[in-house]
Amino acid sequence: MDSQQDQSAPSAYLTLLERQLTADGCAVRWEDWAGVPVLVGRRAEFRMRWMATKLHLFTVAAAVPEITVPVVSGFTDQVMRYAKDTKGGLPVGLQNGIGAFPLLVSDRVDPAAVQWAEAQQRVKFACMTRPVVVDSSRQYVGMYRGKPVLGRVYASYFNEKGSRYFYGQ
């Protein structure tokens, strides 16, 4: 790959992700987060098997120069705050939950960042995040794909959406 292709791989991934989100019925838009273009996809679903809960799912993605554990951890916290602040409606926890896929893509990825993303789902009161790290140089996607104790009822939903949105692009 030449350097021009390397530089365009993260943005090409985001373009494909935008198509996947739109095809799945997400409301999609681009925002500016402190000078960084960020793709935001959002949908909400209600299911009786989720104990009659409505889950608001946010997918927030950005291309960055390099992904390290502090970078993905900080972005995950930022996405959770954003989701809580923009969800609207009833407060979180009153038959309302938030799920989020904070996704970073880069051609420079610390393997520890991939391991961090794959290790576990992060949970705070009625808010679940599954950070996603995309190494565009290796075409590798790292995210947690298990069934956690907290939020277990949503695990198959997160795994299905993660497969649909992030893999095989």
PDB file of C-alpha atoms in Angstrom:
ATOM      1  CA  MET A   1       0.000   0.000   0.000  1.00  0.00           C
ATOM      2  CA  ASP A   2       1.283   3.464  -0.740  1.00  0.00           C
ATOM      3  CA  SER A   3       0.998   6.281   1.795  1.00  0.00           C
ATOM      4  CA  GLN A   4      -1.995   7.867   0.035  1.00  0.00           C
ATOM      5  CA  GLN A   5      -3.962   4.615   0.407  1.00  0.00           C
ATOM      6  CA  ASP A   6      -2.856   4.330   4.052  1.00  0.00           C
ATOM      7  CA  GLN A   7      -4.176   7.816   4.810  1.00  0.00           C
ATOM      8  CA  SER A   8      -7.531   7.111   3.162  1.00  0.00           C
ATOM      9  CA  ALA A   9      -8.177   3.705   4.776  1.00  0.00           C
ATOM     10  CA  PRO A  10      -9.666   5.114   8.019  1.00  0.00           C
ATOM     11  CA  SER A  11     -11.959   7.530   6.157  1.00  0.00           C
ATOM     12  CA  ALA A  12     -12.989   4.766   3.734  1.00  0.00           C
ATOM     13  CA  TYR A  13     -13.923   2.597   6.720  1.00  0.00           C
ATOM     14  CA  LEU A  14     -16.069   5.424   8.134  1.00  0.00           C
ATOM     15  CA  THR A  15     -17.809   5.845   4.774  1.00  0.00           C
ATOM     16  CA  LEU A  16     -18.680   2.142   4.741  1.00  0.00           C
ATOM     17  CA  LEU A  17     -19.806   2.314   8.371  1.00  0.00           C
ATOM     18  CA  GLU A  18     -22.087   5.246   7.542  1.00  0.00           C
ATOM     19  CA  ARG A  19     -23.714   3.103   4.832  1.00  0.00           C
ATOM     20  CA  GLN A  20     -24.160   0.166   7.241  1.00  0.00           C
ATOM     21  CA  LEU A  21     -25.788   2.367   9.888  1.00  0.00           C
ATOM     22  CA  THR A  22     -28.109   4.009   7.355  1.00  0.00           C
ATOM     23  CA  ALA A  23     -29.096   0.623   5.895  1.00  0.00           C
ATOM     24  CA  ASP A  24     -30.030  -0.548   9.405  1.00  0.00           C
ATOM     25  CA  GLY A  25     -32.366   2.411   9.933  1.00  0.00           C
ATOM     26  CA  CYS A  26     -30.145   4.558  12.139  1.00  0.00           C
ATOM     27  CA  ALA A  27     -30.442   8.330  12.088  1.00  0.00           C
ATOM     28  CA  VAL A  28     -26.957   9.335  10.911  1.00  0.00           C
ATOM     29  CA  ARG A  29     -25.126  12.651  10.948  1.00  0.00           C
ATOM     30  CA  TRP A  30     -21.621  14.089  11.108  1.00  0.00           C
ATOM     31  CA  GLU A  31     -20.609  16.369  13.972  1.00  0.00           C
ATOM     32  CA  ASP A  32     -17.498  18.374  14.786  1.00  0.00           C
ATOM     33  CA  TRP A  33     -15.961  17.377  18.140  1.00  0.00           C
ATOM     34  CA  ALA A  34     -13.180  19.879  18.815  1.00  0.00           C
ATOM     35  CA  GLY A  35     -12.092  19.895  15.181  1.00  0.00           C
ATOM     36  CA  VAL A  36     -12.471  16.132  14.643  1.00  0.00           C
ATOM     37  CA  PRO A  37     -15.232  14.940  12.271  1.00  0.00           C
ATOM     38  CA  VAL A  38     -17.320  12.376  14.166  1.00  0.00           C
ATOM     39  CA  LEU A  39     -19.944  10.064  12.660  1.00  0.00           C
ATOM     40  CA  VAL A  40     -22.971   9.616  14.932  1.00  0.00           C
ATOM     41  CA  GLY A  41     -25.564   6.915  14.313  1.00  0.00           C
ATOM     42  CA  ARG A  42     -28.571   6.520  16.556  1.00  0.00           C
ATOM     43  CA  ARG A  43     -31.586   4.231  16.904  1.00  0.00           C
ATOM     44  CA  ALA A  44     -33.985   3.193  19.664  1.00  0.00           C
ATOM     45  CA  GLU A  45     -35.779  -0.121  20.102  1.00  0.00           C
ATOM     46  CA  PHE A  46     -38.304  -1.439  22.599  1.00  0.00           C
ATOM     47  CA  ARG A  47     -38.515  -5.138  23.383  1.00  0.00           C
ATOM     48  CA  MET A  48     -40.607  -6.994  25.926  1.00  0.00           C
ATOM     49  CA  ARG A  49     -37.815  -9.538  26.466  1.00  0.00           C
ATOM     50  CA  TRP A  50     -35.655  -6.679  27.689  1.00  0.00           C
ATOM     51  CA  MET A  51     -38.001  -6.357  30.670  1.00  0.00           C
ATOM     52  CA  ALA A  52     -40.140  -3.890  28.677  1.00  0.00           C
ATOM     53  CA  THR A  53     -37.217  -1.523  28.188  1.00  0.00           C
ATOM     54  CA  LYS A  54     -36.392   0.896  25.394  1.00  0.00           C
ATOM     55  CA  LEU A  55     -32.715   0.819  24.458  1.00  0.00           C
ATOM     56  CA  HIS A  56     -31.163   3.867  22.809  1.00  0.00           C
ATOM     57  CA  LEU A  57     -28.179   2.704  20.758  1.00  0.00           C
ATOM     58  CA  PHE A  58     -25.495   5.205  19.785  1.00  0.00           C
ATOM     59  CA  THR A  59     -22.637   4.446  17.409  1.00  0.00           C
ATOM     60  CA  VAL A  60     -20.054   7.226  17.514  1.00  0.00           C
ATOM     61  CA  ALA A  61     -17.013   6.846  15.261  1.00  0.00           C
ATOM     62  CA  ALA A  62     -13.916   8.867  14.425  1.00  0.00           C
ATOM     63  CA  ALA A  63     -10.623   8.454  12.598  1.00  0.00           C
ATOM     64  CA  VAL A  64      -7.630   9.372  14.752  1.00  0.00           C
ATOM     65  CA  PRO A  65      -3.858   9.469  14.132  1.00  0.00           C
ATOM     66  CA  GLU A  66      -3.139   6.737  16.699  1.00  0.00           C
ATOM     67  CA  ILE A  67      -5.149   4.545  19.080  1.00  0.00           C
ATOM     68  CA  THR A  68      -3.761   3.813  22.547  1.00  0.00           C
ATOM     69  CA  VAL A  69      -5.540   2.659  25.714  1.00  0.00           C
ATOM     70  CA  PRO A  70      -5.824   6.232  27.100  1.00  0.00           C
ATOM     71  CA  VAL A  71      -7.207   7.461  23.756  1.00  0.00           C
ATOM     72  CA  VAL A  72      -9.908   4.774  23.456  1.00  0.00           C
ATOM     73  CA  SER A  73     -10.742   4.952  27.175  1.00  0.00           C
ATOM     74  CA  GLY A  74     -11.157   8.731  27.039  1.00  0.00           C
ATOM     75  CA  PHE A  75     -13.245   8.528  23.868  1.00  0.00           C
ATOM     76  CA  THR A  76     -15.460   5.871  25.483  1.00  0.00           C
ATOM     77  CA  ASP A  77     -16.135   8.174  28.453  1.00  0.00           C
ATOM     78  CA  GLN A  78     -16.830  11.091  26.111  1.00  0.00           C
ATOM     79  CA  VAL A  79     -19.310   9.025  24.055  1.00  0.00           C
ATOM     80  CA  MET A  80     -21.146   7.887  27.191  1.00  0.00           C
ATOM     81  CA  ARG A  81     -21.532  11.485  28.389  1.00  0.00           C
ATOM     82  CA  TYR A  82     -22.710  12.503  24.921  1.00  0.00           C
ATOM     83  CA  ALA A  83     -25.291   9.693  24.799  1.00  0.00           C
ATOM     84  CA  LYS A  84     -26.660  10.556  28.244  1.00  0.00           C
ATOM     85  CA  ASP A  85     -26.835  14.273  27.380  1.00  0.00           C
ATOM     86  CA  THR A  86     -28.570  13.815  24.003  1.00  0.00           C
ATOM     87  CA  LYS A  87     -30.865  10.823  24.616  1.00  0.00           C
ATOM     88  CA  GLY A  88     -33.856  12.891  25.734  1.00  0.00           C
ATOM     89  CA  GLY A  89     -37.110  11.423  27.049  1.00  0.00           C
ATOM     90  CA  LEU A  90     -37.393   9.618  30.374  1.00  0.00           C
ATOM     91  CA  PRO A  91     -34.341   9.451  32.633  1.00  0.00           C
ATOM     92  CA  VAL A  92     -31.959   6.540  32.142  1.00  0.00           C
ATOM     93  CA  GLY A  93     -33.036   3.572  34.240  1.00  0.00           C
ATOM     94  CA  LEU A  94     -36.806   4.212  34.061  1.00  0.00           C
ATOM     95  CA  GLN A  95     -37.537   1.612  31.394  1.00  0.00           C
ATOM     96  CA  ASN A  96     -34.800   3.336  29.363  1.00  0.00           C
ATOM     97  CA  GLY A  97     -31.252   2.224  28.747  1.00  0.00           C
ATOM     98  CA  ILE A  98     -28.325   3.436  26.694  1.00  0.00           C
ATOM     99  CA  GLY A  99     -26.014   1.318  24.627  1.00  0.00           C
ATOM    100  CA  ALA A 100     -23.040   2.743  22.795  1.00  0.00           C
ATOM    101  CA  PHE A 101     -20.375   1.652  20.366  1.00  0.00           C
ATOM    102  CA  PRO A 102     -17.539   4.200  20.675  1.00  0.00           C
ATOM    103  CA  LEU A 103     -15.436   3.391  17.597  1.00  0.00           C
ATOM    104  CA  LEU A 104     -11.987   4.649  16.711  1.00  0.00           C
ATOM    105  CA  VAL A 105     -10.227   3.791  13.475  1.00  0.00           C
ATOM    106  CA  SER A 106      -6.556   4.329  12.641  1.00  0.00           C
ATOM    107  CA  ASP A 107      -3.664   2.754  10.781  1.00  0.00           C
ATOM    108  CA  ARG A 108      -1.539   3.096  13.956  1.00  0.00           C
ATOM    109  CA  VAL A 109      -2.960   0.984  16.777  1.00  0.00           C
ATOM    110  CA  ASP A 110      -1.332  -0.121  20.023  1.00  0.00           C
ATOM    111  CA  PRO A 111      -2.152  -3.845  20.500  1.00  0.00           C
ATOM    112  CA  ALA A 112      -2.966  -3.029  24.156  1.00  0.00           C
ATOM    113  CA  ALA A 113      -5.832  -0.803  22.933  1.00  0.00           C
ATOM    114  CA  VAL A 114      -7.307  -3.726  20.977  1.00  0.00           C
ATOM    115  CA  GLN A 115      -6.997  -5.966  24.050  1.00  0.00           C
ATOM    116  CA  TRP A 116      -8.672  -3.292  26.197  1.00  0.00           C
ATOM    117  CA  ALA A 117     -11.637  -3.078  23.801  1.00  0.00           C
ATOM    118  CA  GLU A 118     -11.997  -6.849  23.537  1.00  0.00           C
ATOM    119  CA  ALA A 119     -11.718  -7.487  27.298  1.00  0.00           C
ATOM    120  CA  GLN A 120     -15.153  -6.434  28.521  1.00  0.00           C
ATOM    121  CA  GLN A 121     -18.284  -4.373  28.138  1.00  0.00           C
ATOM    122  CA  ARG A 122     -18.149  -1.204  30.233  1.00  0.00           C
ATOM    123  CA  VAL A 123     -21.279  -0.641  32.353  1.00  0.00           C
ATOM    124  CA  LYS A 124     -22.470   2.322  34.391  1.00  0.00           C
ATOM    125  CA  PHE A 125     -26.041   2.604  35.691  1.00  0.00           C
ATOM    126  CA  ALA A 126     -28.313   1.599  32.771  1.00  0.00           C
ATOM    127  CA  CYS A 127     -25.542   2.537  30.303  1.00  0.00           C
ATOM    128  CA  MET A 128     -23.478  -0.059  28.447  1.00  0.00           C
ATOM    129  CA  THR A 129     -20.589   0.610  26.105  1.00  0.00           C
ATOM    130  CA  ARG A 130     -18.703  -1.724  23.839  1.00  0.00           C
ATOM    131  CA  PRO A 131     -15.643   0.167  22.608  1.00  0.00           C
ATOM    132  CA  VAL A 132     -14.511  -0.748  19.096  1.00  0.00           C
ATOM    133  CA  VAL A 133     -10.928  -0.403  17.850  1.00  0.00           C
ATOM    134  CA  VAL A 134     -10.362  -0.700  14.102  1.00  0.00           C
ATOM    135  CA  ASP A 135      -6.818  -1.206  12.848  1.00  0.00           C
ATOM    136  CA  SER A 136      -7.182  -0.230   9.200  1.00  0.00           C
ATOM    137  CA  SER A 137      -3.611  -1.273   8.367  1.00  0.00           C
ATOM    138  CA  ARG A 138      -4.406  -4.898   9.324  1.00  0.00           C
ATOM    139  CA  GLN A 139      -8.147  -4.721   8.572  1.00  0.00           C
ATOM    140  CA  TYR A 140      -8.792  -5.915  12.127  1.00  0.00           C
ATOM    141  CA  VAL A 141     -11.765  -5.010  14.304  1.00  0.00           C
ATOM    142  CA  GLY A 142     -11.496  -5.473  18.061  1.00  0.00           C
ATOM    143  CA  MET A 143     -14.532  -5.371  20.365  1.00  0.00           C
ATOM    144  CA  TYR A 144     -16.038  -7.357  23.221  1.00  0.00           C
ATOM    145  CA  ARG A 145     -18.318 -10.099  21.867  1.00  0.00           C
ATOM    146  CA  GLY A 146     -19.248 -11.984  25.023  1.00  0.00           C
ATOM    147  CA  LYS A 147     -22.204 -12.131  27.397  1.00  0.00           C
ATOM    148  CA  PRO A 148     -21.515  -9.989  30.468  1.00  0.00           C
ATOM    149  CA  VAL A 149     -23.209 -10.489  33.811  1.00  0.00           C
ATOM    150  CA  LEU A 150     -24.573  -6.923  33.843  1.00  0.00           C
ATOM    151  CA  GLY A 151     -26.611  -6.227  30.734  1.00  0.00           C
ATOM    152  CA  ARG A 152     -26.689  -9.892  29.700  1.00  0.00           C
ATOM    153  CA  VAL A 153     -30.228  -9.536  28.329  1.00  0.00           C
ATOM    154  CA  TYR A 154     -28.864  -7.171  25.630  1.00  0.00           C
ATOM    155  CA  ALA A 155     -25.792  -9.270  24.695  1.00  0.00           C
ATOM    156  CA  SER A 156     -27.189 -10.918  21.555  1.00  0.00           C
ATOM    157  CA  TYR A 157     -28.460  -7.531  20.339  1.00  0.00           C
ATOM    158  CA  PHE A 158     -25.026  -5.930  20.782  1.00  0.00           C
ATOM    159  CA  ASN A 159     -23.307  -8.880  19.106  1.00  0.00           C
ATOM    160  CA  GLU A 160     -25.727  -8.808  16.154  1.00  0.00           C
ATOM    161  CA  LYS A 161     -25.382  -5.034  15.662  1.00  0.00           C
ATOM    162  CA  GLY A 162     -21.596  -5.222  16.059  1.00  0.00           C
ATOM    163  CA  SER A 163     -21.382  -7.923  13.379  1.00  0.00           C
ATOM    164  CA  ARG A 164     -23.679  -5.991  11.057  1.00  0.00           C
ATOM    165  CA  TYR A 165     -21.945  -2.634  11.471  1.00  0.00           C
ATOM    166  CA  PHE A 166     -18.231  -3.332  11.922  1.00  0.00           C
ATOM    167  CA  TYR A 167     -17.238  -6.674  10.399  1.00  0.00           C
ATOM    168  CA  GLY A 168     -16.914  -7.747   6.792  1.00  0.00           C
ATOM    169  CA  GLN A 169     -16.612  -4.253   5.431  1.00  0.00           C
TER     170      GLN A 169
END
